[in-house]
């Protein structure tokens, strides 16, 4: 067995929380187009569909805010267990819904559980992973999300052939299965070693690190060294730093908070959920009207999402976060622009009342097919870049004493942004059509500038070394010619390193007296 096999097992099992997340996102995309669903719920209009779909995200926002006190007090592990139990309850309500209000309530409850899981799962993966493959471990969360979306699309496609209410009830109810699997499997997973140290369970933390890093040998030198560094850092944070929410908005954490919340905000305004949730509407608008063909195109969309996340899992710790995001952003800008022009040309050809001009001279059928290809290319570009990095970066940049609160805040930003996108998309698609994708292209150009200027590289750093990065200039690198710099009294790069070296040295001297208590008993 490989040395890091236990880490893969732990990160993969907890990533079932991501699968639930993805399933909940994807399941309504084709259901809203099903005849039996619309007949049962009284043919809801675009705004009502937006409310039904976005009710999940409001629950997610509430759940993400509630996750911080639970994760800090009762552990990351138990919070994930609670999330699985709540998800089971919400799925049962959704499956049994007899009217719109009950359906919205069930999706809200599901959202609370996804809020727990989306906040705590990447944090748990980050805290249990070594620096060399932390990006890969947290990316498993995003891969699981894509699998959940793909499975939801596939189930929707299969159920589209079923007559009666089972056509939409079966997809809504099947989510109970993975939630029960997560509930059972999570009971056997370890607690986060950093949470254990923060609650003075040093011996338990040593045993967990031994199982994850050294074939169960808790006395291995690398285990002792990692435990020493974790203990030093948490001890210093406990004695010298506040753990309130206000601390997130003070130097040097303010920059991390802005970046973490900004990453989640920007991830949603890539427009990915417009393509994942409302792609059937787009497919219908470009000439593909049958429920089965739309569901099939959406299932392929999910498969593209799954397969395109694999490169990030394999190579994100080699490529780095910055390069991955910048390349993905450029591709998304180009493909959105082409999609917008294709849809404009399709509208000009097929709508006699349209005042648009044909930009791309092709037949209507060809324009529709190429438009679908552009949707897939945007999804693929997102899947290897903004998908994993949007969750990875906020989970790794914060200090231990603030990580749960910070992830709660950044995930809450994700969900409130998601709510805005999912609520407004059906109305915007109906009113402005192709212009929405041109707007996304412009937004992505802004995202490129922000990432290029402000996001530092964090690959191969331990969680305890992030202070070396974020006590420095606000820029991703030193830019002497720009007029905006930190005040002169704040440390420069060289000064920062000197300060941190002295700080780490003092911590080592201070912790020498604790060496015997940290060493394993023989």
Coordinates of C-alpha atoms in Angstrom, one line a residue:
X1 CA 0.0 0.0 0.0
X2 CA 1.3 3.4 -0.9
X3 CA 2.2 5.8 1.9
X4 CA -0.5 8.3 1.0
X5 CA -3.2 5.8 0.4
X6 CA -5.0 6.5 3.7
X7 CA -5.1 10.2 2.7
X8 CA -6.8 9.4 -0.6
X9 CA -9.3 7.2 1.1
X10 CA -10.2 9.9 3.7
X11 CA -10.4 12.7 1.1
X12 CA -12.5 10.5 -1.3
X13 CA -15.0 9.5 1.3
X14 CA -15.6 13.0 2.7
X15 CA -15.9 14.2 -0.9
X16 CA -19.3 12.4 -1.0
X17 CA -20.4 15.7 0.5
X18 CA -19.4 17.3 -2.8
X19 CA -21.4 14.6 -4.7
X20 CA -24.5 15.6 -2.8
X21 CA -23.7 19.2 -3.5
X22 CA -23.5 18.5 -7.3
X23 CA -26.6 16.3 -7.4
X24 CA -28.7 19.0 -5.8
X25 CA -27.3 21.6 -8.2
X26 CA -27.9 19.4 -11.3
X27 CA -31.2 17.6 -10.5
X28 CA -33.6 20.5 -11.3
X29 CA -32.0 21.5 -14.6
X30 CA -33.9 19.0 -16.7
X31 CA -36.8 18.4 -14.2
X32 CA -38.0 21.9 -14.9
X33 CA -38.4 21.0 -18.5
X34 CA -40.4 17.8 -17.9
X35 CA -44.1 17.9 -18.9
X36 CA -45.3 16.0 -15.8
X37 CA -43.4 18.3 -13.4
X38 CA -44.9 21.4 -15.0
X39 CA -48.4 19.9 -15.1
X40 CA -48.2 18.9 -11.5
X41 CA -47.0 22.2 -10.2
X42 CA -49.2 24.4 -12.4
X43 CA -46.8 25.4 -15.2
X44 CA -44.6 27.8 -13.2
X45 CA -43.4 30.9 -15.0
X46 CA -39.7 32.0 -15.3
X47 CA -39.7 33.8 -12.0
X48 CA -41.3 31.0 -10.1
X49 CA -38.8 28.5 -11.6
X50 CA -36.0 30.9 -10.4
X51 CA -37.5 30.8 -6.9
X52 CA -37.8 27.0 -6.8
X53 CA -34.2 26.6 -8.1
X54 CA -32.6 29.3 -6.0
X55 CA -34.4 28.3 -2.7
X56 CA -31.6 25.7 -2.4
X57 CA -29.0 28.5 -2.4
X58 CA -30.7 30.4 0.3
X59 CA -30.6 27.3 2.5
X60 CA -26.9 26.9 1.5
X61 CA -26.2 30.4 2.6
X62 CA -27.8 29.8 6.0
X63 CA -26.1 26.5 6.4
X64 CA -22.7 27.9 5.6
X65 CA -23.0 30.6 8.3
X66 CA -24.2 28.0 10.9
X67 CA -21.3 25.7 10.0
X68 CA -18.5 27.8 11.7
X69 CA -19.6 27.4 15.4
X70 CA -20.4 23.7 14.8
X71 CA -17.1 23.0 13.1
X72 CA -15.1 24.9 15.8
X73 CA -16.9 23.4 18.8
X74 CA -18.0 20.0 17.8
X75 CA -15.4 19.3 15.1
X76 CA -15.3 19.2 11.3
X77 CA -16.2 15.5 11.3
X78 CA -19.4 15.8 13.3
X79 CA -20.5 18.8 11.3
X80 CA -20.2 16.7 8.1
X81 CA -22.3 14.0 9.9
X82 CA -24.9 16.5 10.8
X83 CA -24.9 17.7 7.2
X84 CA -25.6 14.2 5.9
X85 CA -28.5 13.8 8.3
X86 CA -30.1 17.1 7.3
X87 CA -29.7 16.2 3.6
X88 CA -31.5 12.9 4.1
X89 CA -34.4 14.8 5.7
X90 CA -34.5 17.5 3.0
X91 CA -34.5 14.8 0.3
X92 CA -37.5 13.1 1.8
X93 CA -39.5 16.3 2.0
X94 CA -38.6 17.2 -1.6
X95 CA -39.6 13.7 -2.8
X96 CA -43.0 13.8 -1.0
X97 CA -43.8 17.4 -1.9
X98 CA -47.4 18.0 -2.9
X99 CA -47.2 21.7 -3.9
X100 CA -44.7 24.4 -4.7
X101 CA -44.4 25.5 -1.1
X102 CA -43.4 22.1 0.1
X103 CA -41.0 21.6 -2.8
X104 CA -39.3 25.0 -2.0
X105 CA -39.2 24.0 1.7
X106 CA -37.5 20.7 0.9
X107 CA -34.9 22.3 -1.3
X108 CA -34.3 24.9 1.4
X109 CA -33.6 22.1 4.0
X110 CA -31.3 20.4 1.4
X111 CA -29.6 23.7 1.0
X112 CA -28.8 24.0 4.7
X113 CA -27.1 20.6 4.6
X114 CA -25.1 21.6 1.4
X115 CA -24.1 24.8 3.2
X116 CA -22.6 22.7 6.0
X117 CA -20.9 20.3 3.6
X118 CA -19.6 22.9 1.1
X119 CA -18.0 24.9 3.9
X120 CA -16.5 22.1 6.0
X121 CA -15.5 19.4 3.5
X122 CA -12.8 21.3 1.8
X123 CA -11.6 22.6 5.1
X124 CA -11.4 19.1 6.5
X125 CA -9.5 17.9 3.4
X126 CA -7.1 20.8 3.6
X127 CA -6.4 20.2 7.3
X128 CA -5.7 16.5 6.8
X129 CA -3.5 16.8 3.7
X130 CA 0.2 17.3 3.4
X131 CA 1.4 20.4 1.4
X132 CA 2.7 18.4 -1.6
X133 CA -0.7 17.1 -2.6
X134 CA -3.2 19.4 -0.8
X135 CA -4.4 20.8 -4.1
X136 CA -5.1 17.3 -5.4
X137 CA -7.0 16.3 -2.2
X138 CA -9.2 19.4 -2.1
X139 CA -9.8 19.1 -5.9
X140 CA -11.4 15.7 -5.2
X141 CA -14.3 17.8 -3.7
X142 CA -14.8 19.6 -7.0
X143 CA -14.5 16.3 -8.9
X144 CA -17.2 14.8 -6.7
X145 CA -19.4 17.9 -7.4
X146 CA -19.0 17.2 -11.1
X147 CA -19.9 13.5 -10.6
X148 CA -23.0 14.6 -8.7
X149 CA -24.1 16.9 -11.5
X150 CA -23.4 14.2 -14.1
X151 CA -25.3 11.5 -12.2
X152 CA -28.2 13.9 -11.7
X153 CA -28.2 14.7 -15.5
X154 CA -28.1 11.0 -16.3
X155 CA -30.9 10.1 -14.0
X156 CA -33.0 13.0 -15.4
X157 CA -32.4 11.7 -18.9
X158 CA -33.4 8.1 -17.9
X159 CA -36.4 9.3 -16.0
X160 CA -37.6 11.5 -18.9
X161 CA -39.0 8.3 -20.5
X162 CA -41.0 7.4 -17.4
X163 CA -44.7 8.4 -17.5
X164 CA -46.5 10.1 -14.6
X165 CA -45.2 11.7 -11.4
X166 CA -42.4 9.2 -11.1
X167 CA -40.7 11.1 -14.0
X168 CA -39.7 13.8 -11.5
X169 CA -40.1 12.3 -8.1
X170 CA -37.6 9.5 -8.6
X171 CA -34.7 11.9 -9.3
X172 CA -35.7 14.0 -6.3
X173 CA -35.8 11.0 -4.0
X174 CA -32.6 9.2 -5.0
X175 CA -30.4 11.7 -3.3
X176 CA -31.2 9.9 -0.1
X177 CA -28.8 7.1 -1.1
X178 CA -25.5 9.0 -1.2
X179 CA -26.4 10.9 2.0
X180 CA -26.9 7.7 3.9
X181 CA -23.6 6.3 2.5
X182 CA -21.8 9.5 3.7
X183 CA -23.5 9.3 7.1
X184 CA -22.3 5.7 7.6
X185 CA -18.8 6.0 6.1
X186 CA -18.0 9.3 7.9
X187 CA -18.4 7.6 11.3
X188 CA -15.1 5.7 10.6
X189 CA -13.1 8.8 9.4
X190 CA -10.6 10.5 11.7
X191 CA -11.0 13.9 13.3
X192 CA -8.9 16.7 11.8
X193 CA -5.5 16.7 13.5
X194 CA -5.5 20.5 13.7
X195 CA -8.9 20.5 15.4
X196 CA -7.6 17.9 17.8
X197 CA -4.5 20.0 18.7
X198 CA -6.6 23.1 19.0
X199 CA -8.7 21.2 21.6
X200 CA -5.6 19.9 23.4
X201 CA -6.0 16.3 22.2
X202 CA -2.3 16.0 21.4
X203 CA -2.1 12.2 21.7
X204 CA -5.1 11.7 19.4
X205 CA -3.7 14.2 16.9
X206 CA -0.4 12.2 16.8
X207 CA -2.2 9.0 16.1
X208 CA -4.2 10.5 13.3
X209 CA -1.1 12.0 11.7
X210 CA 0.6 8.6 12.1
X211 CA -2.2 6.8 10.2
X212 CA -2.3 9.5 7.5
X213 CA 1.4 10.0 7.0
X214 CA 3.5 7.0 8.2
X215 CA 1.6 3.7 7.9
X216 CA 0.3 4.1 11.4
X217 CA 3.7 4.9 13.0
X218 CA 2.9 7.7 15.4
X219 CA 6.5 8.0 16.5
X220 CA 7.8 8.6 12.9
X221 CA 10.1 11.8 12.7
X222 CA 7.9 13.4 10.0
X223 CA 4.8 13.0 12.3
X224 CA 6.6 14.5 15.2
X225 CA 7.8 17.5 13.1
X226 CA 4.4 18.2 11.7
X227 CA 2.8 17.9 15.1
X228 CA 5.4 20.3 16.6
X229 CA 4.7 22.9 13.9
X230 CA 0.9 22.6 14.3
X231 CA 1.2 22.8 18.1
X232 CA 3.5 25.9 18.0
X233 CA 1.3 27.8 15.6
X234 CA -2.0 27.1 17.4
X235 CA -0.4 27.9 20.7
X236 CA 0.8 31.2 19.4
X237 CA -2.5 32.0 17.8
X238 CA -4.4 31.1 21.0
X239 CA -2.2 33.4 23.2
X240 CA -1.7 36.3 20.9
X241 CA -4.7 36.5 18.5
X242 CA -8.4 37.0 18.7
X243 CA -10.6 34.3 17.0
X244 CA -13.7 36.6 16.5
X245 CA -15.2 37.4 13.1
X246 CA -13.8 40.9 13.4
X247 CA -10.3 39.5 13.2
X248 CA -11.0 38.5 9.6
X249 CA -11.2 42.2 8.7
X250 CA -8.0 43.3 10.4
X251 CA -4.5 43.3 9.1
X252 CA -3.0 40.8 8.1
X253 CA -6.2 38.8 7.6
X254 CA -8.2 41.4 5.7
X255 CA -6.3 40.6 2.5
X256 CA -7.1 36.9 2.9
X257 CA -10.7 37.6 3.6
X258 CA -11.1 39.8 0.5
X259 CA -9.3 37.1 -1.6
X260 CA -11.3 34.2 -0.2
X261 CA -14.7 36.0 -0.6
X262 CA -13.6 37.4 -3.9
X263 CA -12.7 33.9 -5.2
X264 CA -16.1 32.5 -4.3
X265 CA -17.9 35.6 -5.7
X266 CA -15.9 35.5 -9.0
X267 CA -16.5 31.7 -9.3
X268 CA -20.2 32.2 -9.4
X269 CA -20.0 35.1 -11.9
X270 CA -18.1 32.9 -14.3
X271 CA -21.7 32.0 -15.2
X272 CA -21.2 28.3 -14.6
X273 CA -24.5 27.7 -12.9
X274 CA -26.3 29.5 -15.8
X275 CA -24.8 26.7 -18.0
X276 CA -25.4 23.8 -15.6
X277 CA -28.8 24.8 -14.3
X278 CA -30.4 26.5 -17.4
X279 CA -28.6 24.8 -20.3
X280 CA -31.9 23.1 -21.2
X281 CA -33.4 26.5 -21.7
X282 CA -30.4 27.5 -23.9
X283 CA -30.7 24.3 -25.9
X284 CA -34.4 24.9 -26.4
X285 CA -33.8 28.5 -27.5
X286 CA -31.4 27.3 -30.3
X287 CA -33.8 24.8 -31.8
X288 CA -33.7 21.5 -29.7
X289 CA -37.1 21.2 -28.2
X290 CA -37.7 17.6 -27.2
X291 CA -37.3 16.7 -23.6
X292 CA -35.2 13.6 -24.4
X293 CA -32.8 15.5 -26.7
X294 CA -32.4 18.3 -24.2
X295 CA -31.8 15.8 -21.3
X296 CA -29.2 13.9 -23.5
X297 CA -27.3 17.1 -24.3
X298 CA -27.4 18.0 -20.6
X299 CA -26.0 14.5 -19.7
X300 CA -23.1 15.1 -22.1
X301 CA -22.6 18.5 -20.5
X302 CA -22.2 16.7 -17.1
X303 CA -19.7 14.2 -18.6
X304 CA -17.6 17.1 -20.0
X305 CA -17.6 18.6 -16.5
X306 CA -16.4 15.4 -14.9
X307 CA -13.7 14.6 -17.4
X308 CA -12.3 18.1 -17.5
X309 CA -11.8 18.2 -13.8
X310 CA -9.3 15.3 -13.9
X311 CA -6.3 17.4 -15.2
X312 CA -6.7 19.7 -12.1
X313 CA -6.6 16.7 -9.8
X314 CA -3.5 15.3 -11.4
X315 CA -1.5 18.5 -11.9
X316 CA -2.7 21.4 -9.9
X317 CA 0.0 21.0 -7.4
X318 CA 2.5 21.2 -10.2
X319 CA 0.9 23.9 -12.3
X320 CA 0.1 26.2 -9.3
X321 CA -3.1 28.0 -8.5
X322 CA -2.4 31.3 -10.4
X323 CA -1.4 29.8 -13.7
X324 CA -4.4 27.4 -13.7
X325 CA -6.8 30.2 -13.1
X326 CA -5.3 32.6 -15.6
X327 CA -5.3 30.0 -18.4
X328 CA -8.9 28.9 -17.6
X329 CA -10.1 32.5 -17.5
X330 CA -8.7 33.4 -21.0
X331 CA -10.4 30.3 -22.5
X332 CA -13.7 31.1 -20.9
X333 CA -13.6 34.7 -22.2
X334 CA -13.0 33.5 -25.8
X335 CA -15.6 30.8 -25.7
X336 CA -18.3 33.1 -24.2
X337 CA -17.7 35.7 -26.8
X338 CA -18.1 33.1 -29.6
X339 CA -21.2 31.6 -27.9
X340 CA -22.8 35.1 -27.7
X341 CA -22.1 35.8 -31.4
X342 CA -23.5 32.4 -32.4
X343 CA -26.7 32.9 -30.5
X344 CA -27.1 36.4 -31.9
X345 CA -26.8 35.0 -35.4
X346 CA -29.3 32.2 -34.7
X347 CA -31.8 34.7 -33.4
X348 CA -31.3 36.9 -36.5
X349 CA -31.9 33.9 -38.8
X350 CA -34.9 32.4 -37.0
X351 CA -36.8 35.3 -35.5
X352 CA -38.6 37.5 -38.0
X353 CA -39.2 40.2 -35.5
X354 CA -35.5 40.4 -34.4
X355 CA -33.5 43.4 -35.3
X356 CA -30.2 41.6 -34.9
X357 CA -27.8 41.1 -37.8
X358 CA -26.1 37.8 -38.7
X359 CA -22.5 37.9 -37.4
X360 CA -21.6 34.3 -38.2
X361 CA -22.9 33.1 -41.6
X362 CA -24.0 29.5 -41.1
X363 CA -27.3 27.6 -41.3
X364 CA -29.6 27.7 -38.2
X365 CA -28.9 24.0 -37.5
X366 CA -25.2 24.5 -37.7
X367 CA -25.3 27.5 -35.4
X368 CA -27.3 25.5 -32.8
X369 CA -24.8 22.6 -32.9
X370 CA -21.7 24.9 -32.6
X371 CA -23.4 26.8 -29.8
X372 CA -23.8 23.6 -27.8
X373 CA -20.1 22.9 -28.4
X374 CA -19.2 26.3 -27.1
X375 CA -21.3 25.6 -23.9
X376 CA -19.3 22.4 -23.5
X377 CA -16.0 24.3 -24.0
X378 CA -16.9 26.9 -21.4
X379 CA -17.8 24.1 -18.9
X380 CA -14.5 22.3 -19.6
X381 CA -12.5 25.5 -19.1
X382 CA -14.2 26.1 -15.8
X383 CA -13.8 22.5 -14.7
X384 CA -10.0 22.5 -14.6
X385 CA -9.6 26.0 -13.3
X386 CA -12.2 28.0 -11.4
X387 CA -14.0 24.8 -10.3
X388 CA -11.3 23.3 -8.0
X389 CA -9.4 26.6 -7.3
X390 CA -12.6 28.4 -6.1
X391 CA -12.8 25.9 -3.2
X392 CA -9.1 25.2 -2.7
X393 CA -7.8 28.7 -2.2
X394 CA -10.2 29.8 0.6
X395 CA -9.7 26.5 2.4
X396 CA -5.9 26.9 2.6
X397 CA -5.1 30.5 3.1
X398 CA -6.5 31.2 6.6
X399 CA -4.9 30.5 10.0
X400 CA -6.3 27.6 12.0
X401 CA -8.0 29.7 14.7
X402 CA -10.0 31.5 12.0
X403 CA -10.3 28.8 9.4
X404 CA -13.9 27.7 10.2
X405 CA -15.2 31.2 10.5
X406 CA -13.4 32.3 7.3
X407 CA -14.7 29.3 5.3
X408 CA -18.2 30.0 6.7
X409 CA -17.9 33.6 5.4
X410 CA -16.3 32.7 2.0
X411 CA -18.8 29.9 1.4
X412 CA -21.7 32.2 2.4
X413 CA -20.4 34.6 -0.3
X414 CA -20.5 31.8 -2.8
X415 CA -24.1 30.9 -2.0
X416 CA -25.5 34.5 -1.9
X417 CA -23.8 35.1 -5.3
X418 CA -25.2 31.7 -6.5
X419 CA -28.7 32.8 -5.4
X420 CA -28.4 36.0 -7.4
X421 CA -27.3 34.1 -10.5
X422 CA -29.9 31.3 -10.2
X423 CA -32.8 33.7 -9.5
X424 CA -32.1 36.1 -12.3
X425 CA -30.8 33.8 -15.0
X426 CA -34.2 32.6 -16.3
X427 CA -35.5 36.2 -16.5
X428 CA -32.3 37.4 -18.2
X429 CA -32.3 34.6 -20.7
X430 CA -35.9 35.5 -21.6
X431 CA -35.2 39.2 -21.8
X432 CA -31.7 39.8 -23.2
X433 CA -30.7 36.3 -24.5
X434 CA -27.2 36.2 -26.0
X435 CA -26.2 39.5 -24.4
X436 CA -26.0 37.7 -21.1
X437 CA -23.0 35.6 -22.3
X438 CA -21.3 38.7 -23.7
X439 CA -21.7 40.2 -20.2
X440 CA -20.1 37.1 -18.6
X441 CA -17.2 37.5 -21.0
X442 CA -16.6 41.1 -19.8
X443 CA -16.9 40.0 -16.2
X444 CA -14.3 37.3 -16.8
X445 CA -11.9 39.9 -18.2
X446 CA -12.2 41.7 -14.9
X447 CA -11.6 38.5 -13.0
X448 CA -8.4 38.0 -15.0
X449 CA -7.0 41.4 -13.9
X450 CA -7.8 40.7 -10.3
X451 CA -6.2 37.2 -10.2
X452 CA -3.1 38.5 -12.1
X453 CA -2.6 41.4 -9.7
X454 CA -3.7 40.2 -6.3
X455 CA -3.6 36.4 -6.0
X456 CA -0.2 35.0 -4.8
X457 CA 0.9 31.4 -5.4
X458 CA 0.3 29.0 -2.5
X459 CA 1.3 25.6 -3.9
X460 CA 3.7 23.5 -1.7
X461 CA 3.3 25.7 1.4
X462 CA 2.1 24.2 4.7
X463 CA -1.0 25.8 6.2
X464 CA 1.2 27.2 8.9
X465 CA 3.5 28.9 6.3
X466 CA 0.7 31.0 4.8
X467 CA 1.6 34.0 7.1
X468 CA 4.8 34.3 5.1
X469 CA 2.7 35.1 2.0
X470 CA -0.1 37.3 3.5
X471 CA 2.0 39.6 5.7
X472 CA 3.5 41.0 2.5
X473 CA 2.4 43.5 0.0
X474 CA -1.2 43.3 -1.2
X475 CA 0.1 42.6 -4.7
X476 CA 0.7 39.1 -6.0
X477 CA 4.3 40.2 -6.6
X478 CA 6.3 43.4 -6.1
X479 CA 5.3 46.1 -8.5
X480 CA 7.3 49.2 -7.8
X481 CA 5.9 51.3 -10.6
X482 CA 2.3 51.1 -9.5
X483 CA 1.0 54.1 -7.5
X484 CA -0.9 51.9 -5.0
X485 CA 1.4 50.3 -2.4
X486 CA 1.1 49.5 1.2
X487 CA 2.2 52.4 3.6
X488 CA 5.9 52.6 4.2
X489 CA 5.5 51.4 7.8
X490 CA 4.3 48.0 6.7
X491 CA 6.9 45.4 6.0
X492 CA 8.4 44.8 2.5
X493 CA 9.1 41.3 1.2
X494 CA 12.6 41.2 2.6
X495 CA 11.5 42.7 5.9
X496 CA 8.6 40.2 6.1
X497 CA 10.9 37.2 5.8
X498 CA 13.3 38.6 8.4
X499 CA 10.3 39.2 10.8
X500 CA 8.9 35.7 10.2
X501 CA 12.2 34.0 10.6
X502 CA 12.7 35.7 14.0
X503 CA 9.1 34.9 14.9
X504 CA 9.4 31.2 14.0
X505 CA 12.8 31.0 15.9
X506 CA 11.2 32.5 19.0
X507 CA 8.3 29.9 18.7
X508 CA 10.8 27.1 18.5
X509 CA 12.7 28.3 21.6
X510 CA 9.4 28.8 23.5
X511 CA 8.2 25.3 22.6
X512 CA 11.4 23.5 23.5
X513 CA 10.1 23.1 27.0
X514 CA 7.0 21.2 25.6
X515 CA 9.1 18.7 23.7
X516 CA 8.7 15.9 26.3
X517 CA 4.9 16.3 26.3
X518 CA 4.7 16.1 22.6
X519 CA 7.0 13.1 22.2
X520 CA 5.3 9.7 22.2
X521 CA 5.5 7.5 25.2
X522 CA 7.7 4.4 24.9

